[in-house]
Amino acid sequence: MDYQSFFTQQLDQLKADGNYRVFADLERAKGAFPQANWRAEGQERPVKIWCSNDYLGMGQNPAVLAAMHDALDSVGAGAGGTRNISGTTHAHVQLEAELADLHGKESALLFTSGYVSNWASLGTLAARIPGIVVLSDAKNHASMIEGIRHSRAEKRVWKHNDLEDLERHLQSLPADCPKLIAFESVYSMDGDIAPIAAICNLADKYGAMTYLDEVHAVGMYGPRGGGIAEREGVMDRITVIEGTLGKAFGVVGGYIAASSALCDFVRSFASGFIFTTALPPAVAAGALASVRHLKASGVERAGQQDKVAQVRAKLDAAGIPHVANPSHIIPVMVGDPVKCKYISDLLLRDYGIYIQPINYPTVPKGTERLRITPSPVHSPQDLDDLIDALSDLWGQCQLARVSHAAE
């Protein structure tokens, strides 16, 4: 087999389909988010970032940066190895305690990323609980799907946010069969939100555990940033809450929060935890500072929600279609992969606006989009510049205009 030709042919097909991904060479400007410098063809140009998952700008927060600097100066760079051998530091212990408190749970367990925390936790629970059936929402993240698949447990996929379909699956299982309902709070591509309390009602009725992915909600919702489950007062009804430190908290890493026994079970049996080098202490210290800050401060959340409302109103006024949803994620619908990439390229090149195209397989074909995530630090001028640029390009692409948000 000509391996190199195979690789090239597959990449050429991606490009022809409009789904080939190009990474822009960006350097964020410290203390000036959403400002960044874009390097291309030997030159640097200033750009504004409009698609970051650093939703609240905490990656630039002075308290977070100071905590990371202090940790570097006091303990050095790396963790020294896996947690089991040499990598548990006091910063890890403190952060796990803080995360457990954030979600009202007995314990928490850190992982190197949100992807790994889902893959390792779901994979371990589903593999080691005898006879368990996992009921997975149809729009769950790839990390959840891979964890469930890795476990080799029986899986039932229920229609997205469809309580009737979920109950139909639950009813079909024996009463004494162990069950785990896996779902998300805020779904990252459409921005819709799960009916958490109603899912918990079904879990109680049919004796199921619940596993809630809150990665796009932690830091963003609730009085202390505990997520949608905190906002709705149902954290105590969730068996496992999974979150990330790499989005609203502005650093990197993932975690679960649950009972002490469950966290210890995953710690003791999950290969994705046991055999992975721990997060650097400076990262844990920065995350700790971020979690503590957002527990006490609602300013960032309120500012972000205000900017989201302003962007939505301006998109409506300009007739640019976007998905109406109750979250902070604004999907501007294009519906064609080539046009989506074309708009993204021109936004960067001609307008100094960075928004990556979201194409298949991240979203289904025909639903290609620009995923906009306003932050509390985008200025009024930034908002006007974004809408003006999108209006210009919408006309160039001869895309259908609507007078209200697309449903």
Coordinates of N, CA, C and O in Angstrom, one line a residue, residues 22 38 45 338-353 355-357 370 393:
V22 N -8.0 24.6 9.0 CA -6.7 25.3 9.0 C -6.6 26.0 10.3 O -7.6 26.7 10.7
W38 N -2.3 37.9 14.8 CA -2.4 36.8 13.8 C -1.1 36.8 12.9 O -0.8 37.8 12.3
R45 N -0.8 40.7 12.3 CA -1.9 41.6 12.2 C -2.8 41.5 13.5 O -3.0 40.4 13.9
V338 N -18.4 25.2 2.2 CA -17.5 26.0 1.4 C -17.8 27.5 1.8 O -16.9 28.3 2.0
K339 N -19.1 27.9 1.8 CA -19.4 29.3 2.2 C -19.0 29.6 3.6 O -18.5 30.7 3.9
C340 N -19.1 28.6 4.5 CA -18.8 28.8 5.9 C -17.3 29.1 6.0 O -16.9 30.1 6.7
K341 N -16.5 28.3 5.4 CA -15.1 28.6 5.4 C -14.7 29.9 4.7 O -13.8 30.6 5.2
Y342 N -15.4 30.2 3.6 CA -15.1 31.4 2.9 C -15.4 32.6 3.8 O -14.6 33.5 3.8
I343 N -16.5 32.6 4.5 CA -16.8 33.7 5.3 C -15.8 33.9 6.5 O -15.3 34.9 6.8
S344 N -15.5 32.7 7.0 CA -14.5 32.7 8.1 C -13.1 33.3 7.6 O -12.5 34.1 8.3
D345 N -12.7 32.8 6.4 CA -11.4 33.3 5.9 C -11.4 34.8 5.7 O -10.5 35.5 6.0
L346 N -12.5 35.3 5.1 CA -12.6 36.8 4.8 C -12.7 37.6 6.1 O -12.2 38.7 6.1
L347 N -13.5 37.1 7.1 CA -13.5 37.8 8.3 C -12.1 38.0 8.9 O -11.8 39.1 9.4
L348 N -11.3 37.0 8.8 CA -10.0 37.1 9.4 C -9.1 38.0 8.5 O -8.4 38.9 9.0
R349 N -9.1 37.8 7.2 CA -8.2 38.5 6.3 C -8.6 39.9 6.1 O -7.7 40.8 6.2
D350 N -9.8 40.2 5.9 CA -10.3 41.6 5.6 C -10.8 42.4 6.7 O -10.9 43.7 6.6
Y351 N -11.2 41.8 7.8 CA -11.9 42.5 8.9 C -11.2 42.3 10.2 O -11.6 43.0 11.2
G352 N -10.2 41.5 10.3 CA -9.5 41.3 11.6 C -10.4 40.6 12.7 O -10.3 41.0 13.8
I353 N -11.3 39.8 12.2 CA -12.2 39.1 13.1 C -12.0 37.6 13.0 O -12.1 37.0 11.9
I355 N -13.3 33.9 13.7 CA -14.3 33.0 14.0 C -14.1 31.7 13.2 O -14.2 31.8 12.0
Q356 N -13.8 30.6 13.8 CA -13.5 29.4 13.1 C -14.8 28.9 12.5 O -15.9 28.9 13.2
P357 N -14.8 28.3 11.3 CA -16.0 27.6 10.8 C -16.3 26.3 11.5 O -15.3 25.6 11.8
L370 N -21.1 29.5 12.0 CA -20.1 30.3 12.7 C -20.6 30.3 14.2 O -21.7 30.8 14.4
L393 N -20.5 40.4 4.3 CA -20.2 39.1 3.8 C -21.5 38.3 3.5 O -21.5 37.5 2.5

